[in-house]
mmCIF file of C-alpha atoms in Angstrom:
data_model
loop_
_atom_site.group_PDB
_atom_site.id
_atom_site.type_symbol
_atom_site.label_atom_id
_atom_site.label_comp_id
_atom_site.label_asym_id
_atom_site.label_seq_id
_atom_site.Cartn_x
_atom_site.Cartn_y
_atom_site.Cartn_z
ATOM 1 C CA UNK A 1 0.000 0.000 0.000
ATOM 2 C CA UNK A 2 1.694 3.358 -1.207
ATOM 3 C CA UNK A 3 0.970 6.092 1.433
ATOM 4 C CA UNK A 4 1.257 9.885 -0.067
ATOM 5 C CA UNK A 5 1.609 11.298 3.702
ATOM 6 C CA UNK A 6 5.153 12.988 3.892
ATOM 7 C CA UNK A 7 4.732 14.420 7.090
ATOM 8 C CA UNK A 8 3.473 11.152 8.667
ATOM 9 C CA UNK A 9 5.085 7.896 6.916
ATOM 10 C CA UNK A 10 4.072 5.162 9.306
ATOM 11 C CA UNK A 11 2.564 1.465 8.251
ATOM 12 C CA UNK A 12 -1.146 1.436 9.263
ATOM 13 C CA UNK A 13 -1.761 -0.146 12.169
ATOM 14 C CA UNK A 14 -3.668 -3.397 12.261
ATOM 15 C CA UNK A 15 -6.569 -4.595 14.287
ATOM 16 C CA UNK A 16 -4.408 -6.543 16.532
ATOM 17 C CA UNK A 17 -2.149 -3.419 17.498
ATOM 18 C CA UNK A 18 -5.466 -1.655 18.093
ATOM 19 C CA UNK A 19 -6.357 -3.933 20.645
ATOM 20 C CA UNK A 20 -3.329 -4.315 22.397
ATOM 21 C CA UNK A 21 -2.887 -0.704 22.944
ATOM 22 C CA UNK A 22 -6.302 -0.206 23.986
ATOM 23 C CA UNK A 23 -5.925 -3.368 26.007
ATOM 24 C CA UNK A 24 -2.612 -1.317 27.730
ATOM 25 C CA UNK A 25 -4.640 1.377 27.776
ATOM 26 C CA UNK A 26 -7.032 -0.698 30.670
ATOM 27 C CA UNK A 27 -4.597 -2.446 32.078
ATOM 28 C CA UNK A 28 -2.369 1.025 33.120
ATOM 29 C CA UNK A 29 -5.808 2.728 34.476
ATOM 30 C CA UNK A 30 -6.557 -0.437 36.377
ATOM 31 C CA UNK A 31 -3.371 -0.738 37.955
ATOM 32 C CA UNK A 32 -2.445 2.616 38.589
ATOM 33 C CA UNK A 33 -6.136 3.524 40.219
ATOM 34 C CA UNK A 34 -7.117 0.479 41.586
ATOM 35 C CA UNK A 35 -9.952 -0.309 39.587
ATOM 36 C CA UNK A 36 -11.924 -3.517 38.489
ATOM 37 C CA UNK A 37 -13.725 -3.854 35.460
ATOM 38 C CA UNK A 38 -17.051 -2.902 36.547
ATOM 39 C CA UNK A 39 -15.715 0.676 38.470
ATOM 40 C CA UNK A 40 -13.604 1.396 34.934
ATOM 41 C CA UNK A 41 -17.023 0.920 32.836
ATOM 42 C CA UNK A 42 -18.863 2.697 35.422
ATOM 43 C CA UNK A 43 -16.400 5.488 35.194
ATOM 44 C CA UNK A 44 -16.346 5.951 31.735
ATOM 45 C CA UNK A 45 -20.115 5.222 30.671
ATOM 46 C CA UNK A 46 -19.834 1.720 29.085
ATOM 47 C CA UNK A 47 -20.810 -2.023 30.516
ATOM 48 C CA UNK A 48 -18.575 -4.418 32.059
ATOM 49 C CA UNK A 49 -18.617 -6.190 29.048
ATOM 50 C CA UNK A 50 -16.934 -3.520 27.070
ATOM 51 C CA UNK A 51 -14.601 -2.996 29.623
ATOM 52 C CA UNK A 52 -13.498 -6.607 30.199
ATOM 53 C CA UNK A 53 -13.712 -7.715 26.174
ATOM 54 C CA UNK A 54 -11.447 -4.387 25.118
ATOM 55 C CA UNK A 55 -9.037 -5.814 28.054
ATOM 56 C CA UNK A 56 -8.872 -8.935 26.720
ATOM 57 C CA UNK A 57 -8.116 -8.247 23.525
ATOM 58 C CA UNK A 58 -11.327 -9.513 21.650
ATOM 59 C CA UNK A 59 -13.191 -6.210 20.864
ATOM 60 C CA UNK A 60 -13.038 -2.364 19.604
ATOM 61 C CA UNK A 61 -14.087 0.276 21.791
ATOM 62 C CA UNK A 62 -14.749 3.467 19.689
ATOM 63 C CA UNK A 63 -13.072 6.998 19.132
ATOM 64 C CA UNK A 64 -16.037 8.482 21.706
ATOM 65 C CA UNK A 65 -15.092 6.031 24.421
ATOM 66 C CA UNK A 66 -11.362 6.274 24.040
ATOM 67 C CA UNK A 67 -12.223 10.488 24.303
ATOM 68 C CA UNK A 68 -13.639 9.646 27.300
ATOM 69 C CA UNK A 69 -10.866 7.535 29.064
ATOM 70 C CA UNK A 70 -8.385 10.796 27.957
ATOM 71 C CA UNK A 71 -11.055 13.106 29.548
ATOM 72 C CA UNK A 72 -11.911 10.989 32.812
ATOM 73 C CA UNK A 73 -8.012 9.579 33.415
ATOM 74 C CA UNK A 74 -6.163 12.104 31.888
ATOM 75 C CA UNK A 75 -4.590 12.627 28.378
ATOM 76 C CA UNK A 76 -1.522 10.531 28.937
ATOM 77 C CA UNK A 77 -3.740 7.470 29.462
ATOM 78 C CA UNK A 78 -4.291 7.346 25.337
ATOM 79 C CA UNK A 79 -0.891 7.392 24.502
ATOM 80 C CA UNK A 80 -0.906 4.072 23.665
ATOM 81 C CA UNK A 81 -3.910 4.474 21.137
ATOM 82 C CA UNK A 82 -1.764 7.432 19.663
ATOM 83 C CA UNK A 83 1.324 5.805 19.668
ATOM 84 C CA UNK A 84 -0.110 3.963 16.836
ATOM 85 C CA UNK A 85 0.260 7.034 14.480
ATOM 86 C CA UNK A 86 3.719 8.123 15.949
ATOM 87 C CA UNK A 87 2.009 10.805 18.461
ATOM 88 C CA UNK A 88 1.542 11.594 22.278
ATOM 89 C CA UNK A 89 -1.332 13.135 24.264
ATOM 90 C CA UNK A 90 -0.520 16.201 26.679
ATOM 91 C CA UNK A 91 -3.078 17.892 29.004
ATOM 92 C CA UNK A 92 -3.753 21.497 28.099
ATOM 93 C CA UNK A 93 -3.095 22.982 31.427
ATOM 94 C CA UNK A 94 -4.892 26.307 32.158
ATOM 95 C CA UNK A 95 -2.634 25.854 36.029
ATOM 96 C CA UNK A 96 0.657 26.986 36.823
ATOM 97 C CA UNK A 97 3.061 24.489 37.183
ATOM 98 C CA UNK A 98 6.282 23.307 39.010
ATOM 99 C CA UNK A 99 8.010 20.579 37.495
ATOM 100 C CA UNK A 100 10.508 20.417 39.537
ATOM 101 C CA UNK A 101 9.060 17.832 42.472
ATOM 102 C CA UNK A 102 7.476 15.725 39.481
ATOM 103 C CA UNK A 103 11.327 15.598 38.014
ATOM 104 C CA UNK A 104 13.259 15.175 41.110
ATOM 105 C CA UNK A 105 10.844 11.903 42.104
ATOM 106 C CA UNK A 106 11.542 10.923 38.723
ATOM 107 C CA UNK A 107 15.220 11.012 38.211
ATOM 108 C CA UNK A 108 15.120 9.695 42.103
ATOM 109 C CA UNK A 109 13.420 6.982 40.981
ATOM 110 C CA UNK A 110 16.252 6.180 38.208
ATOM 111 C CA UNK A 111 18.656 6.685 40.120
ATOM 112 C CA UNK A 112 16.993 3.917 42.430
ATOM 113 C CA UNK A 113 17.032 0.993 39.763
ATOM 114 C CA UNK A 114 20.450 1.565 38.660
ATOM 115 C CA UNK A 115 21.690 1.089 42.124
ATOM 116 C CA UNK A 116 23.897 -1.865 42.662
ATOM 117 C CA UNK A 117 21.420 -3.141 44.906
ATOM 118 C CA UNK A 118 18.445 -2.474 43.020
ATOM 119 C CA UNK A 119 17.049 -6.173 42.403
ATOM 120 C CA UNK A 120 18.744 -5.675 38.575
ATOM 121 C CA UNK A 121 21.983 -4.341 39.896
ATOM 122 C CA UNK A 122 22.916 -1.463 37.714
ATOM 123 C CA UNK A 123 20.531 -2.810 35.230
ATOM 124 C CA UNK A 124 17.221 -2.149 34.605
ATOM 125 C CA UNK A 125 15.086 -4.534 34.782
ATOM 126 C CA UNK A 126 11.569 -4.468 33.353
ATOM 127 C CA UNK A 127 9.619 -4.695 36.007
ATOM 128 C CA UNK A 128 11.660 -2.159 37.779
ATOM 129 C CA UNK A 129 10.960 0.263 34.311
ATOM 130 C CA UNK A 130 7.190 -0.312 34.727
ATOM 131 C CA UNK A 131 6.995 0.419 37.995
ATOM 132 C CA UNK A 132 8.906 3.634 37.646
ATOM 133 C CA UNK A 133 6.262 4.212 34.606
ATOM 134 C CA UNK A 134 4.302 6.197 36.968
ATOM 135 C CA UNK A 135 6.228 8.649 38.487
ATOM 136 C CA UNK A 136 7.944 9.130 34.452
ATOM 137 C CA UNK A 137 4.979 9.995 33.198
ATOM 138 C CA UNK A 138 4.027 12.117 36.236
ATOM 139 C CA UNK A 139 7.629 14.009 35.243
ATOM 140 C CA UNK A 140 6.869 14.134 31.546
ATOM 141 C CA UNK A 141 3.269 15.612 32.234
ATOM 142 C CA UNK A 142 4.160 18.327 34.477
ATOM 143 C CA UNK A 143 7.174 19.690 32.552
ATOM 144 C CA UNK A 144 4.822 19.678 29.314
ATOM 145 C CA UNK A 145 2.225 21.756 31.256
ATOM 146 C CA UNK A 146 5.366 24.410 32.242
ATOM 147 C CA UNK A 147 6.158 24.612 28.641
ATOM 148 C CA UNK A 148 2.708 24.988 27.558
ATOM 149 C CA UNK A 149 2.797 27.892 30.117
ATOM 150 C CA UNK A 150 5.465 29.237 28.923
ATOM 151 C CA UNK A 151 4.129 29.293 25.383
ATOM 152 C CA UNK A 152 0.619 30.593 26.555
ATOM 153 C CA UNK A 153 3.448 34.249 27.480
ATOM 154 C CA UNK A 154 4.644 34.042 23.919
ATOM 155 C CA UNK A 155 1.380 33.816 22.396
ATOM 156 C CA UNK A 156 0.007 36.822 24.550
ATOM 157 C CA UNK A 157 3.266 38.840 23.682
#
């Protein structure tokens, strides 16, 4: 399949990559809040069924519902969905922001797993990576609200 899109040359995704990143996409709000299938569908206006079958890997959910999940968990929640098409999500922040806790826990929290005795020595292990996931993001999120701060100056200059 030729694809005339310059600015955005990437393979179309197929059905199965769908899934698994919407299937992520569940799995990261589950484990991060808590959540069982049934308060995640009740959360975000769909049944159980939804829920559990989009988890699993054996069904869609559609662009409205995936909207939703961004606007009830937060934009960074969908960036598996957009990874699919080479982007990220980041929250327009109307807030100032300091960065500067979000980064420190963050670069703490490398520093942590490289130590030598970090359960991967001064490697990372995978488990170690997704558990720091969290407080990454948390980094990446408030650092991209500064800047959008920042920018908000330049565009009212």
């Amino acid at each position: 399949m030729r694809s005339d899109n310059v600015l955005l040359p990437i393979a179309m995704p197929t059905q199965k990559q769908l899934r698994d990143a919407i299937a992520n996409i569940i799995r990261d709000i589950q484990r991060d809040h808590g959540e069982t299938d049934q308060c995640t569908a009740d959360r975000v206006g769909v049944s159980i069924g939804t829920v559990r079958n989009a988890r699993n890997e054996t069904a869609d959910l559609n662009a409205l519902t995936i909207a939703k999940i961004g606007a009830v968990y937060g934009a960074r929640y969908v960036d598996p969905y957009n990874a699919l098409y080479g982007a990220t999500a980041h929250p327009l922040s109307t807030s100032e922001v300091d960065p500067l806790s979000d980064m420190a826990r963050a670069v703490a929290t490398i520093c942590d797993m490289r130590r030598a005795d970090s359960p991967g020595g001064s490697t990372e292990l995978p488990k170690e990576k997704l558990d720091a996931l969290p407080s990454l993001k948390a980094a990446a999120a408030s650092l991209t609200a500064y800047i959008a701060s920042i920018e908000r100056l330049r565009a009212a200059a």
